[in-house]
C-alpha positions as a Python dict, from the first residue, in 0.01 Angstrom:
ca = {
    (1, 'M'): (0, 0, 0),
    (2, 'A'): (125, 8, -359),
    (3, 'M'): (24, -221, -646),
    (4, 'Y'): (191, -254, -983),
    (5, 'W'): (-8, -188, -1298),
    (6, 'N'): (112, -216, -1656),
    (7, 'A'): (1, 87, -1859),
    (8, 'P'): (-148, 14, -2202),
    (9, 'N'): (105, 249, -2364),
    (10, 'P'): (407, 25, -2443),
    (11, 'S'): (641, 324, -2442),
    (12, 'H'): (597, 356, -2067),
    (13, 'V'): (758, 144, -1799),
    (14, 'P'): (534, -18, -1535),
    (15, 'Y'): (331, 220, -1327),
    (16, 'V'): (272, 208, -952),
    (17, 'L'): (-54, 314, -795),
    (18, 'T'): (-26, 446, -441),
    (19, 'A'): (-311, 508, -196),
    (20, 'Y'): (-236, 849, -53),
    (21, 'A'): (-407, 1082, 198),
    (22, 'P'): (-266, 1431, 269),
    (23, 'H'): (-124, 1483, 621),
    (24, 'S'): (-342, 1791, 656),
    (25, 'Q'): (-653, 1579, 600),
    (26, 'P'): (-583, 1240, 763),
    (27, 'N'): (-948, 1134, 756),
    (28, 'R'): (-991, 1207, 387),
    (29, 'R'): (-1043, 909, 158),
    (30, 'P'): (-709, 820, -5),
    (31, 'S'): (-653, 940, -361),
    (32, 'L'): (-494, 735, -638),
    (33, 'L'): (-178, 896, -769),
    (34, 'L'): (11, 789, -1078),
    (35, 'V'): (377, 713, -1016),
    (36, 'T'): (634, 637, -1287),
    (37, 'R'): (954, 443, -1232),
    (38, 'E'): (1277, 409, -1421),
    (39, 'K'): (1393, 64, -1517),
    (40, 'L'): (1764, -4, -1472),
    (41, 'S'): (1936, -338, -1525),
    (42, 'G'): (1605, -524, -1524),
    (43, 'S'): (1504, -394, -1180),
    (44, 'V'): (1259, -129, -1070),
    (45, 'T'): (1433, 159, -893),
    (46, 'A'): (1365, 515, -776),
    (47, 'A'): (1012, 643, -825),
    (48, 'Q'): (900, 980, -946),
    (49, 'T'): (550, 1097, -862),
    (50, 'T'): (381, 1274, -1148),
    (51, 'G'): (153, 1460, -906),
    (52, 'R'): (-156, 1425, -1125),
    (53, 'R'): (-459, 1212, -1064),
    (54, 'L'): (-509, 892, -1257),
    (55, 'R'): (-749, 907, -1552),
    (56, 'H'): (-1051, 680, -1553),
    (57, 'N'): (-906, 442, -1811),
    (58, 'Y'): (-609, 385, -1579),
    (59, 'S'): (-824, 319, -1273),
    (60, 'L'): (-719, 28, -1059),
    (61, 'Y'): (-962, -203, -888),
    (62, 'C'): (-815, -357, -574),
    (63, 'P'): (-1012, -680, -517),
    (64, 'C'): (-1144, -782, -180),
    (65, 'V'): (-1043, -1147, -193),
    (66, 'D'): (-1276, -1404, -37),
    (67, 'T'): (-1078, -1622, 203),
    (68, 'L'): (-1314, -1913, 136),
    (69, 'A'): (-1226, -1890, -233),
    (70, 'V'): (-856, -1874, -145),
    (71, 'R'): (-893, -2184, 72),
    (72, 'T'): (-1064, -2360, -220),
    (73, 'F'): (-783, -2256, -454),
    (74, 'V'): (-526, -2410, -218),
    (75, 'A'): (-730, -2730, -187),
    (76, 'V'): (-740, -2772, -565),
    (77, 'A'): (-368, -2694, -591),
    (78, 'D'): (-286, -2953, -323),
    (79, 'T'): (-507, -3231, -457),
    (80, 'G'): (-468, -3158, -826),
    (81, 'Q'): (-836, -3226, -886),
    (82, 'F'): (-1158, -3032, -841),
    (83, 'S'): (-1343, -3344, -726),
    (84, 'A'): (-1080, -3428, -462),
    (85, 'A'): (-1084, -3069, -338),
    (86, 'A'): (-1463, -3090, -309),
    (87, 'D'): (-1431, -3403, -93),
    (88, 'A'): (-1167, -3237, 125),
    (89, 'L'): (-1384, -2929, 177),
    (90, 'D'): (-1706, -3130, 210),
    (91, 'V'): (-1881, -2935, -66),
    (92, 'T'): (-1994, -3017, -417),
    (93, 'Q'): (-1759, -3011, -714),
    (94, 'Q'): (-1983, -2745, -868),
    (95, 'A'): (-1924, -2522, -561),
    (96, 'V'): (-1548, -2565, -599),
    (97, 'S'): (-1563, -2475, -967),
    (98, 'K'): (-1772, -2166, -896),
    (99, 'R'): (-1539, -2044, -622),
    (100, 'V'): (-1229, -2086, -837),
    (101, 'A'): (-1397, -1924, -1137),
    (102, 'A'): (-1504, -1628, -920),
    (103, 'L'): (-1153, -1591, -784),
    (104, 'E'): (-1003, -1600, -1135),
    (105, 'S'): (-1254, -1342, -1252),
    (106, 'E'): (-1175, -1125, -950),
    (107, 'L'): (-801, -1139, -1014),
    (108, 'G'): (-823, -1127, -1392),
    (109, 'V'): (-596, -1430, -1442),
    (110, 'R'): (-622, -1806, -1498),
    (111, 'L'): (-501, -2000, -1196),
    (112, 'F'): (-543, -2353, -1334),
    (113, 'T'): (-521, -2537, -1662),
    (114, 'R'): (-808, -2786, -1682),
    (115, 'T'): (-739, -3125, -1834),
    (116, 'P'): (-927, -3457, -1826),
    (117, 'R'): (-669, -3579, -1574),
    (118, 'G'): (-707, -3292, -1332),
    (119, 'A'): (-606, -2931, -1271),
    (120, 'G'): (-255, -2793, -1301),
    (121, 'L'): (-134, -2457, -1178),
    (122, 'T'): (-59, -2185, -1429),
    (123, 'S'): (240, -1956, -1373),
    (124, 'A'): (5, -1710, -1202),
    (125, 'G'): (-130, -1988, -984),
    (126, 'R'): (221, -2099, -885),
    (127, 'A'): (311, -1741, -797),
    (128, 'M'): (-4, -1701, -588),
    (129, 'L'): (8, -2031, -398),
    (130, 'P'): (256, -1940, -120),
    (131, 'H'): (77, -1612, -58),
    (132, 'A'): (-258, -1791, -52),
    (133, 'R'): (-125, -2022, 218),
    (134, 'T'): (-18, -1716, 415),
    (135, 'V'): (-366, -1564, 381),
    (136, 'I'): (-529, -1880, 516),
    (137, 'S'): (-280, -1909, 799),
    (138, 'S'): (-332, -1544, 895),
    (139, 'A'): (-710, -1585, 886),
    (140, 'E'): (-690, -1891, 1112),
    (141, 'R'): (-466, -1706, 1359),
    (142, 'M'): (-706, -1411, 1353),
    (143, 'M'): (-1005, -1632, 1435),
    (144, 'A'): (-810, -1816, 1703),
    (145, 'S'): (-711, -1487, 1866),
    (146, 'V'): (-1073, -1371, 1874),
    (147, 'H'): (-1196, -1691, 2037),
    (148, 'A'): (-897, -1695, 2274),
    (149, 'A'): (-960, -1340, 2395),
    (150, 'P'): (-1056, -1344, 2764),
    (151, 'L'): (-1407, -1260, 2872),
    (152, 'R'): (-1377, -914, 3031),
    (153, 'V'): (-1629, -863, 3310),
    (154, 'D'): (-1662, -574, 3553),
    (155, 'V'): (-1774, -597, 3917),
    (156, 'I'): (-1797, -320, 4176),
    (157, 'D'): (-1562, -505, 4410),
    (158, 'R'): (-1396, -846, 4406),
    (159, 'R'): (-1548, -926, 4747),
    (160, 'T'): (-1910, -876, 4636),
    (161, 'G'): (-2183, -1120, 4538),
    (162, 'P'): (-2132, -1074, 4162),
    (163, 'A'): (-1766, -1166, 4206),
    (164, 'A'): (-1884, -1483, 4381),
    (165, 'L'): (-2112, -1553, 4083),
    (166, 'L'): (-1812, -1520, 3852),
    (167, 'R'): (-1616, -1765, 4066),
    (168, 'D'): (-1907, -2010, 4043),
    (169, 'F'): (-1914, -1963, 3667),
    (170, 'H'): (-1539, -2024, 3639),
    (171, 'R'): (-1568, -2348, 3835),
    (172, 'A'): (-1847, -2461, 3602),
    (173, 'H'): (-1667, -2341, 3285),
    (174, 'P'): (-1291, -2362, 3349),
    (175, 'E'): (-1231, -2352, 2972),
    (176, 'T'): (-1347, -1987, 2957),
    (177, 'E'): (-1063, -1750, 3033),
    (178, 'A'): (-1193, -1446, 3219),
    (179, 'E'): (-1051, -1110, 3317),
    (180, 'V'): (-1217, -938, 3614),
    (181, 'L'): (-1217, -558, 3628),
    (182, 'T'): (-1341, -312, 3890),
    (183, 'L'): (-1460, 6, 3721),
    (184, 'F'): (-1583, 295, 3932),
    (185, 'D'): (-1953, 342, 3873),
    (186, 'A'): (-2242, 222, 3659),
    (187, 'D'): (-2217, 502, 3403),
    (188, 'T'): (-1849, 425, 3340),
    (189, 'A'): (-1906, 50, 3325),
    (190, 'I'): (-2211, 63, 3099),
    (191, 'A'): (-2036, 305, 2864),
    (192, 'A'): (-1746, 57, 2844),
    (193, 'V'): (-1993, -220, 2754),
    (194, 'A'): (-2154, -5, 2486),
    (195, 'A'): (-1812, 80, 2339),
    (196, 'G'): (-1706, -286, 2331),
    (197, 'E'): (-1421, -225, 2576),
    (198, 'I'): (-1557, -488, 2816),
    (199, 'D'): (-1797, -775, 2759),
    (200, 'A'): (-2024, -735, 3059),
    (201, 'T'): (-2075, -565, 3393),
    (202, 'F'): (-2272, -640, 3709),
    (203, 'R'): (-2461, -328, 3815),
    (204, 'A'): (-2780, -202, 3972),
    (205, 'V'): (-2948, -61, 3663),
    (206, 'T'): (-3141, 254, 3755),
    (207, 'G'): (-3186, 431, 3421),
    (208, 'K'): (-3227, 377, 3048),
    (209, 'L'): (-2953, 175, 2881),
    (210, 'P'): (-2778, 284, 2559),
    (211, 'R'): (-2910, 152, 2230),
    (212, 'G'): (-2804, -209, 2173),
    (213, 'V'): (-2722, -272, 2541),
    (214, 'E'): (-2935, -521, 2738),
    (215, 'S'): (-2962, -630, 3100),
    (216, 'A'): (-3110, -909, 3309),
    (217, 'R'): (-3157, -937, 3685),
    (218, 'V'): (-2926, -1215, 3802),
    (219, 'L'): (-2899, -1173, 4180),
    (220, 'D'): (-3114, -1015, 4450),
    (221, 'E'): (-2857, -1032, 4727),
    (222, 'P'): (-2989, -1024, 5087),
    (223, 'H'): (-2820, -788, 5331),
    (224, 'E'): (-2655, -888, 5656),
    (225, 'L'): (-2574, -663, 5948),
    (226, 'L'): (-2204, -662, 6036),
    (227, 'V'): (-2122, -567, 6395),
    (228, 'G'): (-1852, -613, 6655),
    (229, 'P'): (-1891, -826, 6972),
    (230, 'G'): (-1974, -519, 7184),
    (231, 'H'): (-2272, -407, 6978),
    (232, 'V'): (-2613, -434, 7140),
    (233, 'L'): (-2738, -651, 6850),
    (234, 'A'): (-2431, -879, 6844),
    (235, 'D'): (-2615, -1181, 6987),
    (236, 'A'): (-2931, -1146, 6778),
    (237, 'G'): (-3019, -1437, 6550),
    (238, 'S'): (-3167, -1191, 6301),
    (239, 'V'): (-3276, -829, 6291),
    (240, 'T'): (-3556, -637, 6124),
    (241, 'P'): (-3533, -305, 5939),
    (242, 'A'): (-3749, -158, 6219),
    (243, 'Q'): (-3484, -255, 6475),
    (244, 'L'): (-3209, -104, 6260),
    (245, 'A'): (-3386, 231, 6258),
    (246, 'H'): (-3261, 282, 6615),
    (247, 'H'): (-2894, 229, 6526),
    (248, 'P'): (-2658, 423, 6298),
    (249, 'I'): (-2535, 226, 5999),
    (250, 'W'): (-2191, 312, 5867),
    (251, 'I'): (-2111, 227, 5504),
    (252, 'P'): (-1779, 387, 5409),
    (253, 'G'): (-1721, 461, 5042),
    (254, 'I'): (-2066, 588, 4948),
    (255, 'V'): (-2001, 833, 4662),
    (256, 'P'): (-2278, 1074, 4561),
    (257, 'G'): (-2407, 1009, 4209),
    (258, 'T'): (-2325, 637, 4206),
    (259, 'E'): (-2584, 363, 4176),
    (260, 'W'): (-2507, 231, 4523),
    (261, 'A'): (-2549, 580, 4674),
    (262, 'A'): (-2892, 603, 4510),
    (263, 'Y'): (-2982, 258, 4644),
    (264, 'Y'): (-2884, 334, 5004),
    (265, 'E'): (-3061, 669, 4990),
    (266, 'E'): (-3381, 498, 4878),
    (267, 'L'): (-3335, 225, 5139),
    (268, 'A'): (-3290, 478, 5419),
    (269, 'G'): (-3598, 667, 5311),
    (270, 'A'): (-3815, 356, 5286),
    (271, 'F'): (-3732, 220, 5634),
    (272, 'G'): (-3624, 528, 5827),
    (273, 'L'): (-3262, 410, 5852),
    (274, 'R'): (-2969, 632, 5942),
    (275, 'I'): (-2714, 534, 5678),
    (276, 'G'): (-2397, 739, 5644),
    (277, 'A'): (-2041, 729, 5512),
    (278, 'K'): (-1869, 930, 5784),
    (279, 'G'): (-1496, 980, 5739),
    (280, 'P'): (-1256, 867, 5463),
    (281, 'H'): (-1275, 518, 5321),
    (282, 'F'): (-954, 336, 5414),
    (283, 'G'): (-1070, 1, 5284),
    (284, 'T'): (-1241, -309, 5420),
    (285, 'E'): (-956, -395, 5656),
    (286, 'S'): (-991, -59, 5829),
    (287, 'M'): (-1371, -94, 5843),
    (288, 'V'): (-1359, -426, 6031),
    (289, 'D'): (-1106, -280, 6275),
    (290, 'V'): (-1345, 6, 6357),
    (291, 'L'): (-1646, -225, 6395),
    (292, 'A'): (-1453, -456, 6626),
    (293, 'D'): (-1347, -171, 6855),
    (294, 'D'): (-1661, 47, 6853),
    (295, 'G'): (-1973, -111, 7002),
    (296, 'T'): (-2198, 157, 6852),
    (297, 'M'): (-2098, 105, 6486),
    (298, 'A'): (-2275, -130, 6244),
    (299, 'S'): (-2258, -185, 5870),
    (300, 'L'): (-2454, -364, 5597),
    (301, 'I'): (-2290, -616, 5364),
    (302, 'G'): (-2416, -858, 5100),
    (303, 'Q'): (-2490, -1215, 5200),
    (304, 'R'): (-2231, -1347, 4950),
    (305, 'A'): (-1968, -1085, 5027),
    (306, 'R'): (-1635, -1231, 5133),
    (307, 'I'): (-1515, -1036, 5437),
    (308, 'V'): (-1217, -1164, 5635),
    (309, 'W'): (-1107, -1035, 5974),
    (310, 'P'): (-856, -1138, 6243),
    (311, 'D'): (-970, -1396, 6499),
    (312, 'G'): (-965, -1145, 6780),
    (313, 'H'): (-1222, -921, 6614),
    (314, 'A'): (-1507, -1172, 6664),
    (315, 'L'): (-1741, -988, 6427),
    (316, 'R'): (-2098, -1105, 6374),
    (317, 'R'): (-2291, -1138, 6047),
    (318, 'I'): (-2662, -1115, 6124),
    (319, 'P'): (-2937, -1173, 5863),
    (320, 'V'): (-3185, -889, 5804),
    (321, 'R'): (-3543, -1020, 5778),
    (322, 'D'): (-3910, -925, 5787),
    (323, 'P'): (-3862, -800, 5522),
    (324, 'E'): (-3531, -899, 5371),
    (325, 'L'): (-3335, -612, 5223),
    (326, 'R'): (-3196, -716, 4885),
    (327, 'Y'): (-2950, -538, 4659),
    (328, 'P'): (-3047, -585, 4289),
    (329, 'H'): (-2757, -699, 4071),
    (330, 'C'): (-2806, -702, 3692),
    (331, 'L'): (-2581, -840, 3421),
    (332, 'V'): (-2537, -582, 3144),
    (333, 'W'): (-2404, -669, 2799),
    (334, 'R'): (-2413, -564, 2433),
    (335, 'A'): (-2675, -754, 2236),
    (336, 'D'): (-2446, -799, 1933),
    (337, 'N'): (-2145, -925, 2131),
    (338, 'P'): (-2065, -1272, 1987),
    (339, 'H'): (-1807, -1375, 2251),
    (340, 'P'): (-1876, -1745, 2326),
    (341, 'G'): (-1781, -1689, 2690),
    (342, 'L'): (-2051, -1422, 2724),
    (343, 'K'): (-2312, -1661, 2586),
    (344, 'A'): (-2201, -1924, 2838),
    (345, 'L'): (-2211, -1670, 3123),
    (346, 'R'): (-2564, -1560, 3032),
    (347, 'R'): (-2685, -1920, 3013),
    (348, 'F'): (-2525, -1989, 3351),
    (349, 'L'): (-2681, -1688, 3522),
    (350, 'V'): (-3019, -1685, 3345),
    (351, 'P'): (-3107, -2046, 3254),
    (352, 'G'): (-3361, -2079, 2976),
}
């Protein structure tokens, strides 16, 4: 960015100050360099860099303009009166006067001529007005884009209970646009939350969360046993963990080091279950094919999991009770995330 600055020495033509950082040091704070220009036929043409740093008495202050003050300036320009601008902005006339005075002081120019009949734009004010309108318009578009950004939420799988919770939330809050992601494991997902790359994730939290990241238990999802029609437990109304200890449980896709691997390992140890992930994971469709054809295979799924299979498979979903086995799902988010959709999601999942 370059800004024009008239040097106090009248023998010089207007100067240009350029913010410059050397390519060899891209992270270095930009330096102010003094640039002279030749003036031909009333226009500013080719520049010549002097290559020396600007002296203190030539220092340039680039103001950080307050958009609220700019909006007030436009309101006064449009109404022609400080009192009318105050009414339009729903503030006091004194507040309008202070904002305009602060803006004039910041810019070092008078923007209005004050008369008993109202406020008229100076030449500087007239020059600034179209740019001020652009600033306000850009600020409004910026805010609209932030509020229009979709709520980005991660789930382990789109067939799981947390995905069902998100569908419930969307039905209750159709105005909230949401983007559903499926990241690999808890460490990846929680790191994405901490970095602000996603707004929330549903995970089984097993360790300490990063600073500024919070969680809340939102679903303890009961397990169901999934078996084919030839399995010995196919006609049971319910089963107990003690009964399952006599049957191998196949859960394809268990990856060592993930939160679900840790959960199933703990579950197997607590109830003496034989849980394994034998063979490659070809997806849910392949899993239901195997269960339908093999009367010795069984699997565990969440109560709210959406599993679809062909009519001929005749699979059974059998509740596990005495005690129920529940997978703990937590919502994880950054405490300082202001997304309105996240606030609505938290209120929906954790009322009160």
